[in-house]
XYZ file of C-alpha atoms in Angstrom:
92
model
C -54.051 13.502 42.706
C -51.408 11.678 40.722
C -52.074 13.975 37.778
C -51.678 17.041 40.012
C -48.405 15.685 41.362
C -47.208 14.969 37.834
C -48.098 18.490 36.696
C -46.299 19.906 39.721
C -43.125 17.966 38.868
C -43.282 19.145 35.265
C -43.722 22.831 36.145
C -41.461 24.395 38.754
C -43.729 27.462 38.791
C -46.343 25.346 40.607
C -44.099 24.962 43.683
C -46.422 27.282 45.573
C -49.056 24.503 45.714
C -46.761 22.003 47.490
C -48.329 22.705 50.892
C -51.842 22.280 49.530
C -50.895 19.040 47.751
C -49.455 17.652 50.990
C -52.638 18.635 52.853
C -54.803 17.011 50.168
C -52.784 13.800 50.302
C -53.190 13.664 54.072
C -56.893 14.547 53.947
C -57.638 11.907 51.326
C -55.915 9.282 53.465
C -57.941 10.234 56.541
C -61.191 10.316 54.571
C -60.426 6.881 53.101
C -59.817 5.518 56.617
C -63.084 6.996 57.909
C -64.989 5.639 54.919
C -63.556 2.187 55.596
C -65.021 2.392 59.107
C -68.390 3.527 57.758
C -68.457 0.670 55.231
C -67.570 -1.842 57.940
C -70.383 -0.471 60.128
C -72.831 -0.765 57.247
C -71.783 -4.361 56.689
C -72.022 -5.164 60.397
C -75.532 -3.704 60.589
C -76.587 -5.684 57.519
C -75.263 -8.883 59.103
C -77.032 -8.126 62.384
C -80.313 -7.568 60.560
C -79.854 -10.790 58.613
C -79.047 -12.662 61.828
C -82.149 -11.293 63.499
C -84.391 -12.159 60.564
C -82.976 -15.683 60.269
C -83.224 -16.355 63.990
C -86.933 -15.637 64.008
C -86.466 -13.387 67.020
C -88.893 -10.538 66.666
C -87.647 -9.002 69.899
C -84.432 -9.135 71.849
C -83.889 -8.159 75.463
C -82.542 -4.632 75.799
C -79.096 -5.679 77.048
C -78.633 -8.141 74.194
C -79.653 -5.599 71.578
C -77.388 -2.987 73.179
C -74.455 -5.442 73.190
C -74.956 -6.056 69.471
C -75.383 -2.442 68.419
C -73.106 -0.472 70.761
C -69.783 -1.424 69.100
C -71.179 -0.582 65.667
C -72.536 2.742 66.912
C -69.220 3.609 68.608
C -67.224 2.857 65.462
C -69.624 4.845 63.296
C -69.418 7.795 65.703
C -65.600 7.669 65.564
C -65.661 7.677 61.769
C -68.068 10.616 61.675
C -65.924 12.499 64.187
C -62.818 11.888 62.066
C -64.602 13.229 58.986
C -65.835 16.282 60.912
C -62.317 16.970 62.161
C -60.902 16.662 58.668
C -63.317 19.146 57.142
C -63.176 21.593 60.070
C -59.365 21.673 60.133
C -57.914 24.842 58.624
C -56.028 24.241 55.421
C -52.364 25.185 55.320
């Protein structure tokens, strides 16, 4: 992106791509945010699995398991929704 912006500044004839560059900058920021959420969910799931394996608990009561997994699932769903919105949004 920085190279595209640099080229745009060097060539006034590329002014017609200003709207697309702004959209790309915004989209990249939103995708980065969503990916951060996905990475955090992956790390949380890995920690939960490690906790379960270290505790020696082969089974957990349903409510306990739900309490552990629901926040991770909600955050992952929000990240996926944000990515869907970003790619479904019409480009200016």
